[in-house]
CSV table of C-alpha atoms in Angstrom, one decimal:
chain,number,residue,atom,x,y,z
E,135,UNK,CA,10.3,-51.8,12.9
E,136,UNK,CA,8.5,-48.5,13.2
E,137,UNK,CA,8.5,-46.0,10.4
E,138,UNK,CA,8.0,-42.3,11.0
E,139,UNK,CA,5.7,-41.7,8.0
E,140,UNK,CA,4.0,-38.4,7.2
E,141,UNK,CA,1.3,-37.9,4.6
E,142,UNK,CA,1.1,-34.9,2.3
E,143,UNK,CA,0.9,-32.0,2.4
E,144,UNK,CA,4.1,-31.7,4.4
E,145,UNK,CA,5.3,-28.3,5.6
E,146,UNK,CA,9.0,-27.8,6.4
E,147,UNK,CA,10.1,-25.2,8.9
E,148,UNK,CA,8.0,-22.7,10.8
E,149,UNK,CA,5.6,-21.0,8.4
E,150,UNK,CA,2.7,-19.8,10.6
E,151,UNK,CA,0.9,-16.5,10.1
E,152,UNK,CA,2.9,-14.6,12.7
E,153,UNK,CA,6.2,-15.6,11.1
E,154,UNK,CA,5.0,-14.5,7.7
E,155,UNK,CA,3.7,-11.2,9.0
E,156,UNK,CA,6.9,-10.5,10.8
E,157,UNK,CA,9.0,-11.0,7.7
E,158,UNK,CA,6.7,-8.5,5.8
E,159,UNK,CA,7.1,-6.0,8.7
E,160,UNK,CA,10.9,-6.4,8.5
E,161,UNK,CA,10.8,-5.6,4.8
E,162,UNK,CA,8.8,-2.5,5.5
E,163,UNK,CA,11.5,-1.0,7.7
E,164,UNK,CA,13.8,0.5,5.1
E,165,UNK,CA,11.0,2.5,3.4
E,166,UNK,CA,9.6,3.5,6.8
E,167,UNK,CA,12.9,4.8,8.0
E,168,UNK,CA,13.2,7.0,5.0
E,169,UNK,CA,9.7,8.3,5.5
E,170,UNK,CA,10.7,9.2,9.1
E,171,UNK,CA,14.0,10.8,7.7
E,172,UNK,CA,12.1,13.1,5.3
E,173,UNK,CA,9.0,13.8,7.4
E,174,UNK,CA,10.2,13.4,11.0
E,175,UNK,CA,7.6,13.2,13.8
E,176,UNK,CA,4.7,13.2,11.2
E,177,UNK,CA,5.3,9.6,10.3
E,178,UNK,CA,6.0,8.5,13.9
E,179,UNK,CA,2.7,9.8,15.1
E,180,UNK,CA,0.9,8.1,12.1
E,181,UNK,CA,2.7,4.8,13.0
E,182,UNK,CA,1.9,4.9,16.7
E,183,UNK,CA,-1.7,5.9,16.4
E,184,UNK,CA,-2.5,3.4,13.6
E,185,UNK,CA,-1.0,0.5,15.5
E,186,UNK,CA,-2.7,1.6,18.7
E,187,UNK,CA,-6.2,1.9,17.1
E,188,UNK,CA,-5.7,-1.3,15.1
E,189,UNK,CA,-5.0,-3.4,18.2
E,190,UNK,CA,-7.8,-1.7,20.1
E,191,UNK,CA,-10.4,-2.4,17.4
E,192,UNK,CA,-9.0,-5.9,16.9
E,193,UNK,CA,-9.4,-6.7,20.6
E,194,UNK,CA,-13.0,-5.3,20.7
E,195,UNK,CA,-14.1,-7.3,17.7
E,196,UNK,CA,-12.5,-10.5,18.9
E,197,UNK,CA,-14.3,-10.0,22.3
E,198,UNK,CA,-17.6,-9.4,20.6
E,199,UNK,CA,-17.1,-12.5,18.4
E,200,UNK,CA,-16.1,-14.5,21.4
E,201,UNK,CA,-12.7,-15.4,20.0
E,202,UNK,CA,-9.5,-15.7,22.0
E,203,UNK,CA,-7.8,-12.3,22.0
E,204,UNK,CA,-4.2,-12.9,22.7
E,205,UNK,CA,-3.4,-15.4,19.9
E,206,UNK,CA,-5.0,-13.2,17.2
E,207,UNK,CA,-3.3,-10.0,18.5
E,208,UNK,CA,0.0,-11.8,18.4
E,209,UNK,CA,-0.3,-12.9,14.8
E,210,UNK,CA,0.7,-9.4,13.7
E,211,UNK,CA,-2.0,-9.2,11.0
E,212,UNK,CA,-3.6,-6.1,12.6
E,213,UNK,CA,-0.1,-4.5,13.0
E,214,UNK,CA,0.7,-5.1,9.4
E,215,UNK,CA,-2.6,-3.5,8.3
E,216,UNK,CA,-1.9,-0.5,10.5
E,217,UNK,CA,1.7,-0.2,9.3
E,218,UNK,CA,0.6,-0.1,5.7
E,219,UNK,CA,-2.1,2.5,6.4
E,220,UNK,CA,0.4,4.6,8.5
E,221,UNK,CA,2.9,4.9,5.7
E,222,UNK,CA,0.2,5.5,3.0
E,223,UNK,CA,-1.5,8.4,4.9
E,224,UNK,CA,0.0,11.9,4.9
E,225,UNK,CA,2.4,12.9,7.6
E,226,UNK,CA,0.8,14.6,10.6
E,227,UNK,CA,-2.6,13.2,9.8
E,228,UNK,CA,-5.1,14.1,12.6
E,229,UNK,CA,-5.8,11.4,15.1
E,230,UNK,CA,-9.5,11.1,14.2
E,231,UNK,CA,-8.6,10.5,10.5
E,232,UNK,CA,-6.4,7.6,11.4
E,233,UNK,CA,-9.0,6.2,13.9
E,234,UNK,CA,-11.7,6.2,11.3
E,235,UNK,CA,-9.4,4.7,8.7
E,236,UNK,CA,-8.6,1.8,11.1
E,237,UNK,CA,-12.2,1.4,11.9
E,238,UNK,CA,-13.0,0.8,8.3
E,239,UNK,CA,-9.9,-1.5,7.9
E,240,UNK,CA,-10.2,-3.7,11.0
E,241,UNK,CA,-13.9,-3.7,11.8
E,242,UNK,CA,-15.6,-3.4,8.4
E,243,UNK,CA,-13.2,-4.8,5.9
E,244,UNK,CA,-11.8,-7.6,8.1
E,245,UNK,CA,-14.1,-8.7,11.0
E,246,UNK,CA,-17.5,-8.1,9.4
E,247,UNK,CA,-16.4,-10.6,6.7
E,248,UNK,CA,-15.3,-13.2,9.2
E,249,UNK,CA,-11.8,-12.2,10.2
E,250,UNK,CA,-8.4,-13.0,8.8
E,251,UNK,CA,-8.6,-15.4,5.8
E,252,UNK,CA,-12.1,-14.5,4.8
E,253,UNK,CA,-11.9,-10.9,3.8
E,254,UNK,CA,-12.3,-10.4,0.0
E,255,UNK,CA,-10.8,-6.9,0.0
E,256,UNK,CA,-7.5,-5.7,1.2
E,257,UNK,CA,-8.3,-4.1,4.7
E,258,UNK,CA,-5.6,-1.4,4.5
E,259,UNK,CA,-6.8,-0.3,1.1
E,260,UNK,CA,-10.5,-0.2,2.2
E,261,UNK,CA,-9.5,2.1,5.0
E,262,UNK,CA,-7.4,4.3,2.8
E,263,UNK,CA,-9.9,4.5,0.0
E,264,UNK,CA,-12.7,5.3,2.4
E,265,UNK,CA,-10.7,8.2,3.8
E,266,UNK,CA,-9.6,9.4,0.4
E,267,UNK,CA,-13.2,9.6,-0.9
E,268,UNK,CA,-14.6,11.2,2.3
E,269,UNK,CA,-11.7,13.6,3.1
E,270,UNK,CA,-9.8,14.3,-0.1
E,271,UNK,CA,-8.2,17.5,1.1
E,272,UNK,CA,-6.7,15.9,4.2
E,273,UNK,CA,-5.6,12.9,2.3
E,274,UNK,CA,-3.8,14.6,-0.6
E,275,UNK,CA,-1.8,17.3,1.2
E,276,UNK,CA,1.7,16.2,2.3
E,277,UNK,CA,4.4,18.3,4.0
E,278,UNK,CA,7.3,19.2,1.8
E,279,UNK,CA,9.9,16.6,2.5
E,280,UNK,CA,12.9,18.9,1.9
E,281,UNK,CA,11.8,21.2,4.8
E,282,UNK,CA,10.7,18.7,7.5
E,283,UNK,CA,13.0,16.9,9.9
E,284,UNK,CA,13.3,16.5,13.6
E,285,UNK,CA,15.3,19.7,13.7
E,286,UNK,CA,12.5,21.8,12.3
E,287,UNK,CA,9.4,20.2,13.9
E,288,UNK,CA,9.6,19.0,17.5
E,289,UNK,CA,7.4,16.3,19.2
E,290,UNK,CA,5.4,19.0,21.0
E,291,UNK,CA,4.5,20.7,17.7
E,292,UNK,CA,3.6,17.4,16.1
E,293,UNK,CA,1.4,16.5,19.1
E,294,UNK,CA,-0.4,19.9,18.8
E,295,UNK,CA,-1.0,19.4,15.1
E,296,UNK,CA,-2.2,15.8,15.3
E,297,UNK,CA,-4.4,16.1,18.3
E,298,UNK,CA,-5.6,19.7,18.4
E,299,UNK,CA,-5.1,20.9,14.8
E,300,UNK,CA,-3.1,23.9,16.0
E,301,UNK,CA,-1.3,25.8,13.3
E,302,UNK,CA,2.3,26.4,14.4
E,303,UNK,CA,3.3,28.4,11.3
E,304,UNK,CA,4.7,25.6,9.2
E,305,UNK,CA,1.6,24.5,7.4
E,306,UNK,CA,2.6,26.8,4.6
E,307,UNK,CA,5.3,24.3,3.8
E,308,UNK,CA,2.7,21.7,3.0
E,309,UNK,CA,1.7,21.0,-0.6
E,310,UNK,CA,0.7,18.5,-3.2
E,311,UNK,CA,2.7,15.4,-4.0
E,312,UNK,CA,4.5,15.2,-7.4
E,313,UNK,CA,1.7,13.0,-8.8
E,314,UNK,CA,-0.9,15.5,-7.7
E,315,UNK,CA,1.0,18.5,-8.9
E,316,UNK,CA,1.5,17.0,-12.3
E,317,UNK,CA,-2.2,16.0,-12.6
E,318,UNK,CA,-3.5,19.4,-11.6
E,319,UNK,CA,-1.2,21.4,-13.8
E,320,UNK,CA,-1.9,19.1,-16.8
E,321,UNK,CA,-5.5,20.0,-16.3
E,322,UNK,CA,-4.5,23.6,-16.5
E,323,UNK,CA,-3.1,22.9,-20.0
E,324,UNK,CA,0.5,23.2,-19.0
E,325,UNK,CA,3.2,21.0,-20.6
E,326,UNK,CA,5.3,18.6,-18.5
E,327,UNK,CA,8.4,20.7,-19.3
E,328,UNK,CA,6.7,23.7,-17.7
E,329,UNK,CA,5.5,21.7,-14.7
E,330,UNK,CA,8.9,20.3,-14.0
E,331,UNK,CA,10.5,23.7,-14.3
E,332,UNK,CA,8.1,25.2,-11.7
E,333,UNK,CA,8.8,22.8,-8.8
E,334,UNK,CA,11.2,20.3,-7.3
E,335,UNK,CA,10.6,17.1,-9.1
E,336,UNK,CA,14.1,15.6,-9.0
E,337,UNK,CA,15.0,13.0,-11.6
E,338,UNK,CA,12.0,10.7,-11.4
E,339,UNK,CA,9.2,12.6,-9.8
E,340,UNK,CA,10.6,13.9,-6.5
E,341,UNK,CA,13.9,13.1,-5.0
E,342,UNK,CA,12.4,12.1,-1.6
E,343,UNK,CA,9.7,9.9,-3.2
E,344,UNK,CA,12.2,8.2,-5.6
E,345,UNK,CA,14.4,7.2,-2.7
E,346,UNK,CA,11.4,6.0,-0.6
E,347,UNK,CA,10.2,3.9,-3.6
E,348,UNK,CA,13.6,2.4,-4.1
E,349,UNK,CA,13.5,1.4,-0.4
E,350,UNK,CA,10.2,-0.3,-0.9
E,351,UNK,CA,11.8,-2.1,-3.9
E,352,UNK,CA,14.7,-3.2,-1.8
E,353,UNK,CA,12.3,-4.6,0.9
E,354,UNK,CA,10.2,-6.3,-1.8
E,355,UNK,CA,13.2,-8.0,-3.5
E,356,UNK,CA,14.3,-9.3,0.0
E,357,UNK,CA,10.8,-10.9,0.4
E,358,UNK,CA,11.1,-12.5,-3.0
E,359,UNK,CA,14.5,-13.9,-2.1
E,360,UNK,CA,13.2,-15.2,1.2
E,361,UNK,CA,10.2,-16.7,-0.7
E,362,UNK,CA,7.8,-14.7,1.5
E,363,UNK,CA,6.1,-13.6,-1.8
E,364,UNK,CA,6.4,-14.8,-5.4
E,365,UNK,CA,7.7,-12.7,-8.2
E,366,UNK,CA,4.5,-12.9,-10.3
E,367,UNK,CA,2.4,-10.1,-8.8
E,368,UNK,CA,5.2,-7.4,-8.4
E,369,UNK,CA,6.6,-8.1,-11.8
E,370,UNK,CA,3.2,-8.1,-13.6
E,371,UNK,CA,2.0,-5.0,-11.7
E,372,UNK,CA,5.1,-2.9,-12.5
E,373,UNK,CA,5.1,-4.2,-16.1
E,374,UNK,CA,1.5,-3.3,-16.6
E,375,UNK,CA,1.9,0.2,-15.2
E,376,UNK,CA,5.3,0.8,-16.8
E,377,UNK,CA,4.2,-0.7,-20.1
E,378,UNK,CA,1.1,1.5,-20.7
E,379,UNK,CA,3.0,4.5,-19.3
E,380,UNK,CA,5.7,3.9,-21.9
E,381,UNK,CA,3.3,3.7,-24.8
E,382,UNK,CA,1.6,7.0,-24.0
E,383,UNK,CA,4.9,8.7,-23.1
E,384,UNK,CA,6.3,7.8,-26.5
E,385,UNK,CA,3.2,9.1,-28.2
E,386,UNK,CA,3.3,12.5,-26.5
E,387,UNK,CA,6.1,13.1,-23.8
E,388,UNK,CA,4.8,16.6,-23.2
E,389,UNK,CA,1.4,15.4,-22.1
E,390,UNK,CA,2.1,12.0,-20.5
E,391,UNK,CA,4.7,11.5,-17.8
E,392,UNK,CA,7.5,9.0,-18.2
E,393,UNK,CA,7.3,5.4,-16.9
E,394,UNK,CA,10.0,6.1,-14.3
E,395,UNK,CA,7.8,9.0,-13.0
E,396,UNK,CA,4.9,6.6,-12.5
E,397,UNK,CA,7.0,3.8,-11.0
E,398,UNK,CA,9.0,6.0,-8.6
E,399,UNK,CA,6.7,9.0,-8.0
E,400,UNK,CA,3.8,7.5,-6.2
E,401,UNK,CA,2.9,4.3,-4.3
E,402,UNK,CA,3.6,1.8,-7.1
E,403,UNK,CA,6.4,0.0,-5.3
E,404,UNK,CA,4.6,-0.2,-2.0
E,405,UNK,CA,1.5,-1.5,-3.9
E,406,UNK,CA,3.4,-4.0,-6.0
E,407,UNK,CA,5.3,-5.7,-3.2
E,408,UNK,CA,3.3,-5.1,0.0
E,409,UNK,CA,-0.4,-4.5,-0.9
E,410,UNK,CA,-1.3,-6.4,-4.0
E,411,UNK,CA,0.5,-9.5,-2.7
E,412,UNK,CA,-1.9,-9.9,0.3
E,413,UNK,CA,-2.3,-13.7,0.3
E,414,UNK,CA,-6.0,-13.5,1.3
E,415,UNK,CA,-7.4,-11.0,-1.2
E,416,UNK,CA,-5.0,-11.6,-4.1
E,417,UNK,CA,-5.3,-14.3,-6.8
E,418,UNK,CA,-3.7,-17.6,-6.0
E,419,UNK,CA,-3.1,-19.4,-9.3
E,420,UNK,CA,0.2,-18.6,-11.2
E,421,UNK,CA,-1.6,-17.4,-14.3
E,422,UNK,CA,-4.2,-15.6,-12.2
E,423,UNK,CA,-1.6,-13.7,-10.3
E,424,UNK,CA,-0.2,-12.3,-13.6
E,425,UNK,CA,-3.7,-11.3,-14.8
E,426,UNK,CA,-4.7,-9.8,-11.4
E,427,UNK,CA,-1.5,-7.8,-11.0
E,428,UNK,CA,-1.4,-6.5,-14.6
E,429,UNK,CA,-5.0,-5.3,-14.2
E,430,UNK,CA,-3.9,-3.4,-11.1
E,431,UNK,CA,-1.1,-1.7,-13.1
E,432,UNK,CA,-3.5,-0.8,-15.9
E,433,UNK,CA,-6.2,0.6,-13.6
E,434,UNK,CA,-3.6,2.5,-11.7
E,435,UNK,CA,-2.4,4.3,-14.8
E,436,UNK,CA,-6.0,4.9,-16.1
E,437,UNK,CA,-7.2,6.5,-12.8
E,438,UNK,CA,-4.0,8.5,-12.4
E,439,UNK,CA,-4.2,9.9,-15.9
E,440,UNK,CA,-8.0,10.4,-16.5
E,441,UNK,CA,-9.6,9.8,-13.1
E,442,UNK,CA,-10.2,12.2,-10.3
E,443,UNK,CA,-7.4,11.1,-8.0
E,444,UNK,CA,-3.6,11.5,-8.4
E,445,UNK,CA,-2.6,8.1,-7.1
E,446,UNK,CA,-4.8,5.1,-7.6
E,447,UNK,CA,-3.2,2.0,-6.1
E,448,UNK,CA,-5.9,1.6,-3.5
E,449,UNK,CA,-8.8,1.8,-6.0
E,450,UNK,CA,-7.0,-0.4,-8.5
E,451,UNK,CA,-6.3,-3.1,-5.9
E,452,UNK,CA,-9.9,-3.0,-4.7
E,453,UNK,CA,-11.3,-3.3,-8.3
E,454,UNK,CA,-9.1,-6.3,-9.0
E,455,UNK,CA,-10.0,-7.8,-5.6
E,456,UNK,CA,-13.5,-8.1,-6.9
E,457,UNK,CA,-12.3,-10.0,-9.9
E,458,UNK,CA,-10.2,-12.5,-8.1
E,459,UNK,CA,-12.9,-15.3,-7.7
E,460,UNK,CA,-13.5,-15.1,-11.5
E,461,UNK,CA,-9.8,-15.0,-12.3
E,462,UNK,CA,-9.0,-18.0,-10.1
E,463,UNK,CA,-11.9,-20.0,-11.5
E,464,UNK,CA,-10.8,-19.7,-15.0
E,465,UNK,CA,-7.0,-20.0,-14.4
E,466,UNK,CA,-6.9,-23.2,-12.3
E,467,UNK,CA,-3.9,-25.3,-13.3
E,468,UNK,CA,-4.7,-28.4,-15.3
E,469,UNK,CA,-5.0,-31.5,-13.2
E,470,UNK,CA,-2.9,-34.4,-14.5
E,471,UNK,CA,-5.0,-36.7,-16.6
E,472,UNK,CA,-7.8,-34.2,-17.5
E,473,UNK,CA,-8.5,-32.2,-20.6
E,474,UNK,CA,-6.9,-28.8,-20.9
E,475,UNK,CA,-9.2,-25.8,-20.4
E,476,UNK,CA,-9.6,-22.8,-22.6
E,477,UNK,CA,-6.9,-20.9,-20.5
E,478,UNK,CA,-4.6,-23.9,-20.5
């Protein structure tokens, strides 16, 4: 009699890299569609250019490293990096800004560290942070979502803006995001009540941004339900950010924005479900995931409130990426039959 015996570990179902990446891409669709709804061609040009440059740089680096090109291009990892950068960068970003961002993400943050699976930092956030530090004006000015749609800005005008920088008369409708507006005006010693009265902030920090963040939340919950990601990182990150925001808001609600503003007015939901959960650069132990994500939430609030940038997900993620080896070392689960360590 012949037994069909398999030894551990045993994986059931198809769980390769391309399948995992595809499911994350599916979860990004609702938020991306809302971005397109509010910003029109500005987000479409971002998306097309980012993916195009990502695949180009990926192919070049694979060729230089003498690796097979087609299998790595088809694992969707470069597409996912490009997609995350495309939705994080301002609508109508110039083509060269996206090209340089993808150069940092794909070439420097990914391939110079050995490729997929070896990068200690989240590639998309490396590209975003490099551009934010180098070109703060271009990276912090977004079009007003209430004015921009396909009816107002055509493909030809978007093309002229992105590739030639031609002013077509609608740049005056651009401005700071709600997070940036609050940060700047608080620095001018205005109260939150005065700031909210002077602009369109909606219920939770901008109607458009609240809806977009709720769409990221819906996609993230779908990934948890599908077991693409675990609940540890999103819950700990949002709890860390929301918790410290609640404390300061209760102390002085005229000086510190509400927790809902912080959770729905920036990139918190995108960061919690799609960026911090990167399986390569994130912590891998159950306890480590909670510490890692809570740290991102705390650093996000600290940089937003007292730092030089209105949103801080990218910087917070990169800071905690550096701490991942130490966190994982001290949070290893106890092996059966051994003594319990100082962290359990």
